[in-house]
Coordinates of C-alpha atoms and ligand atoms in Angstrom, one line a residue:
M1 CA 0.0 -0.1 -0.1
I2 CA 1.2 3.4 -0.7
L3 CA -0.3 6.6 0.8
M4 CA -0.8 9.9 -1.0
Y5 CA -0.5 13.1 1.0
H6 CA -0.1 16.6 -0.3
G7 CA 0.4 18.9 2.9
V8 CA 0.5 18.6 6.4
A9 CA -0.9 22.0 8.1
T10 CA -3.8 23.6 9.7
V11 CA -5.5 25.7 7.1
A12 CA -8.7 27.7 7.0
D13 CA -9.3 27.1 3.4
D14 CA -8.5 23.9 1.5
P15 CA -11.2 23.4 -1.3
N16 CA -9.3 20.3 -2.9
K17 CA -8.7 18.7 0.5
L18 CA -5.1 18.5 0.2
C19 CA -4.1 19.1 3.9
V20 CA -4.3 16.9 7.1
T21 CA -3.7 18.8 10.4
P22 CA -0.5 17.8 12.4
S23 CA -2.4 16.3 14.9
R24 CA -4.5 14.1 12.2
F25 CA -1.3 13.0 10.7
A26 CA 0.5 12.1 14.1
E27 CA -2.6 10.0 14.7
Q28 CA -2.5 8.2 11.3
M29 CA 1.2 7.4 11.7
A30 CA 0.7 6.1 15.2
W31 CA -2.1 3.9 13.6
L32 CA 0.5 2.5 11.1
A33 CA 3.0 1.8 13.9
R34 CA 0.5 0.2 16.3
R35 CA -0.4 -2.2 13.5
G36 CA 3.3 -3.1 13.1
L37 CA 3.5 -1.3 9.8
R38 CA 6.3 0.6 8.9
G39 CA 6.3 3.7 6.7
V40 CA 8.9 3.9 3.9
S41 CA 9.8 5.7 0.7
V42 CA 8.3 4.2 -2.4
G43 CA 12.2 3.6 -3.4
E44 CA 12.6 1.4 -0.5
L45 CA 9.1 -0.4 -1.1
V46 CA 10.0 -1.1 -4.6
H47 CA 13.3 -2.5 -3.5
A48 CA 11.7 -4.9 -1.1
L49 CA 9.1 -5.9 -3.7
R50 CA 11.8 -7.0 -6.1
A51 CA 12.9 -9.3 -3.2
N52 CA 9.7 -10.2 -2.1
R53 CA 10.1 -8.7 1.3
Q54 CA 7.4 -6.0 1.3
R55 CA 5.3 -7.3 4.1
G56 CA 4.5 -4.8 6.8
L57 CA 5.9 -1.9 4.8
V58 CA 3.6 1.1 3.7
G59 CA 4.9 3.7 1.1
I60 CA 4.5 7.3 2.4
T61 CA 4.3 10.0 -0.2
F62 CA 3.6 13.6 -0.5
D63 CA 3.2 15.5 -3.8
D64 CA 4.1 19.0 -4.8
G65 CA 6.7 19.7 -2.2
Y66 CA 5.1 22.1 0.6
V67 CA 7.1 23.7 3.1
N68 CA 5.0 22.3 5.6
V69 CA 6.1 18.8 4.9
L70 CA 9.5 19.6 6.3
D71 CA 7.9 21.7 9.3
S72 CA 5.3 19.4 10.3
A73 CA 5.5 15.9 8.8
L74 CA 9.3 15.2 9.0
P75 CA 9.4 15.4 12.9
E76 CA 6.3 12.8 13.0
L77 CA 8.2 10.5 10.7
Q78 CA 11.6 10.7 12.6
R79 CA 9.5 10.0 15.7
H80 CA 8.5 6.5 14.3
R81 CA 11.7 6.2 12.4
F82 CA 9.7 6.2 9.2
G83 CA 10.8 6.8 5.5
A84 CA 8.7 8.8 3.0
T85 CA 9.0 10.2 -0.6
V86 CA 8.4 13.7 -1.4
F87 CA 7.7 14.4 -5.2
V88 CA 8.9 18.0 -6.0
I89 CA 8.6 19.9 -9.0
S90 CA 12.0 21.2 -10.2
G91 CA 11.0 24.3 -11.8
R92 CA 8.8 25.9 -9.0
L93 CA 11.4 25.4 -6.0
G94 CA 10.7 28.3 -3.5
G95 CA 7.6 29.3 -5.4
T96 CA 3.8 28.5 -4.7
N97 CA 1.1 26.2 -5.9
D98 CA 0.2 28.7 -8.4
W99 CA -1.0 25.9 -11.0
E100 CA -4.2 25.7 -9.0
A101 CA -6.7 28.2 -10.3
P102 CA -7.8 31.0 -8.2
P103 CA -9.8 31.1 -5.5
A104 CA -7.6 28.1 -4.6
P105 CA -5.2 29.3 -1.5
R106 CA -1.5 29.7 -2.3
W107 CA 1.1 27.6 -0.2
P108 CA 4.9 28.1 -0.3
L109 CA 6.8 25.3 -1.9
L110 CA 10.2 23.8 -0.6
S111 CA 13.2 26.0 -1.5
A112 CA 16.5 24.2 -3.1
S113 CA 18.1 24.2 0.3
Q114 CA 14.9 22.8 2.1
V115 CA 14.9 19.9 -0.5
Q116 CA 18.5 19.3 0.6
T117 CA 17.7 19.5 4.3
L118 CA 15.0 16.8 3.4
A119 CA 17.2 14.5 1.7
A120 CA 19.9 14.9 4.1
A121 CA 17.2 13.7 6.6
G122 CA 16.8 10.4 4.7
I123 CA 13.7 11.5 3.1
E124 CA 13.6 10.1 -0.7
I125 CA 13.3 13.0 -3.2
G126 CA 11.4 12.1 -6.3
S127 CA 10.1 14.1 -9.2
H128 CA 6.8 15.7 -9.9
G129 CA 8.0 17.1 -13.3
V130 CA 9.4 20.7 -14.1
N131 CA 6.0 22.6 -14.1
H132 CA 3.3 20.6 -12.7
T133 CA 1.9 19.8 -16.3
R134 CA -0.6 17.3 -17.3
L135 CA 1.4 14.7 -19.1
A136 CA -1.6 12.7 -20.8
S137 CA -2.3 13.6 -24.5
A138 CA 0.7 16.2 -24.1
E139 CA 3.2 16.9 -26.9
P140 CA 6.1 14.0 -26.8
E141 CA 8.7 17.0 -26.7
Q142 CA 7.0 18.3 -23.8
V143 CA 6.4 15.2 -21.7
A144 CA 10.3 14.4 -22.4
R145 CA 11.4 17.6 -21.0
E146 CA 9.1 17.5 -18.1
V147 CA 10.4 13.8 -17.0
R148 CA 14.1 14.4 -18.2
A149 CA 14.9 17.8 -17.1
S150 CA 13.3 17.5 -13.7
R151 CA 15.2 14.3 -13.1
A152 CA 18.6 16.0 -14.0
T153 CA 18.0 19.2 -11.9
L154 CA 16.9 17.3 -8.9
A155 CA 19.8 14.8 -8.9
A156 CA 22.2 17.7 -9.1
L157 CA 20.5 19.3 -6.2
V158 CA 20.6 16.2 -3.8
G159 CA 23.6 14.4 -5.2
T160 CA 21.9 11.3 -5.7
E161 CA 20.0 9.5 -8.5
I162 CA 16.4 10.2 -8.7
R163 CA 14.3 6.9 -9.0
G164 CA 10.9 7.9 -8.7
F165 CA 8.5 10.2 -10.7
A166 CA 4.7 11.1 -9.7
Y167 CA 2.4 12.0 -12.6
P168 CA 1.0 15.5 -11.9
Y169 CA -2.8 15.4 -11.4
G170 CA -2.3 11.6 -11.6
S171 CA -2.4 12.4 -15.5
Q172 CA -0.8 9.7 -17.5
D173 CA -1.2 7.5 -20.7
V174 CA 1.0 4.9 -22.5
A175 CA 3.4 7.6 -23.9
A176 CA 4.1 9.2 -20.5
R177 CA 4.8 5.9 -19.1
I178 CA 7.4 5.2 -21.7
A179 CA 8.9 8.7 -21.5
V180 CA 9.3 7.9 -17.5
R181 CA 10.9 4.6 -18.3
D182 CA 13.0 6.0 -21.1
A183 CA 14.3 8.8 -18.7
G184 CA 15.6 6.4 -16.4
Y185 CA 13.4 6.2 -13.4
D186 CA 12.7 2.9 -11.8
Y187 CA 8.9 3.7 -10.8
A188 CA 6.2 6.3 -11.0
C189 CA 3.2 7.0 -8.9
A190 CA -0.3 7.4 -10.2
V191 CA -3.4 8.1 -8.4
A192 CA -6.1 5.7 -9.1
A193 CA -4.6 3.1 -11.6
K194 CA -7.2 0.6 -13.6
G195 CA -6.3 -3.2 -13.2
P196 CA -4.3 -3.9 -16.4
E197 CA -2.1 -0.8 -16.2
I198 CA -0.9 -1.4 -12.5
G199 CA 2.7 -1.7 -12.7
L200 CA 5.9 -0.2 -11.4
L201 CA 5.2 2.8 -13.9
T202 CA 1.6 3.2 -12.6
L203 CA 1.8 2.5 -8.9
P204 CA -1.8 3.2 -7.5
R205 CA -2.0 5.1 -4.4
V206 CA -4.4 5.6 -1.7
Y207 CA -5.6 9.3 -0.9
V208 CA -5.6 10.0 2.9
G209 CA -7.2 13.1 4.1
Q210 CA -8.2 14.9 7.3
R211 CA -11.4 12.7 7.6
D212 CA -9.2 9.4 7.8
G213 CA -9.3 8.4 11.5
E214 CA -8.5 5.2 12.6
A215 CA -11.6 3.3 11.2
R216 CA -11.4 4.7 7.8
M217 CA -7.6 4.1 7.6
A218 CA -8.4 0.4 8.4
L219 CA -11.1 0.3 5.7
K220 CA -8.9 2.0 3.1
R221 CA -6.2 -0.7 3.8
L222 CA -8.6 -3.6 3.3
L223 CA -10.1 -2.1 0.1
Y224 CA -6.6 -1.7 -1.3
R225 CA -5.8 -5.3 -0.8
G226 CA -8.9 -6.4 -2.1
H227 CA -8.4 -4.2 -5.3
L228 CA -4.7 -5.7 -5.8
A229 CA -6.3 -9.3 -4.9
I230 CA -8.9 -8.9 -7.6
K231 CA -6.2 -7.6 -10.2
G232 CA -4.0 -10.5 -9.3
R233 CA -6.9 -12.8 -10.1
S234 CA -7.9 -11.2 -13.6
S235 CA -4.5 -11.1 -15.1
Ligands
ZN301 ZN1 0.6 17.5 -7.6

């Protein structure tokens, strides 16, 4: 199972339900720990999958790279010795989420040095493109630029290879998946994924929001396992 977060913050206005409060996030991480589950980066999860040792591991991801992930999520992850992957937008470091149409609230994105701080704390840095562009049906040159240039920029910034990509808006198609593979990534995270397309280049994720207390977390875990079990039977 891979969890999908965006921000961890107490915000007044959140029309797209992208943030969980720090106390809710703490509760969700404590729930994982109590169940004997360990939060890890998707890179670590993929590594474990290849060795068939994924049991008890849950991928934790944050899209967009909000500053509040460094301020509010990292301390909680560290309390449990959990890993995570943060997918940052290489062309918007230090900017805001201004790809969202007004009146969506503006939240600050991690600066280059803050991304380095996260990486130094053991958090995996993945790419979320150069500009947060929708990749399905986009021009091939644009898709190639988004996946390649962001990977190169981020690798230079953190000094390690960038193994993971997360499709902006979850938007992807066959061409986008091939571009991601050709750019050298090991894996890519989608949002929802249909049975036959699920694979390392289309990893489905479970949205986690403010409403997800313990009962709903348990239900989502069951639904996710059922979803993969059905997929396994049909393929
Ligand atoms: Zn995004």
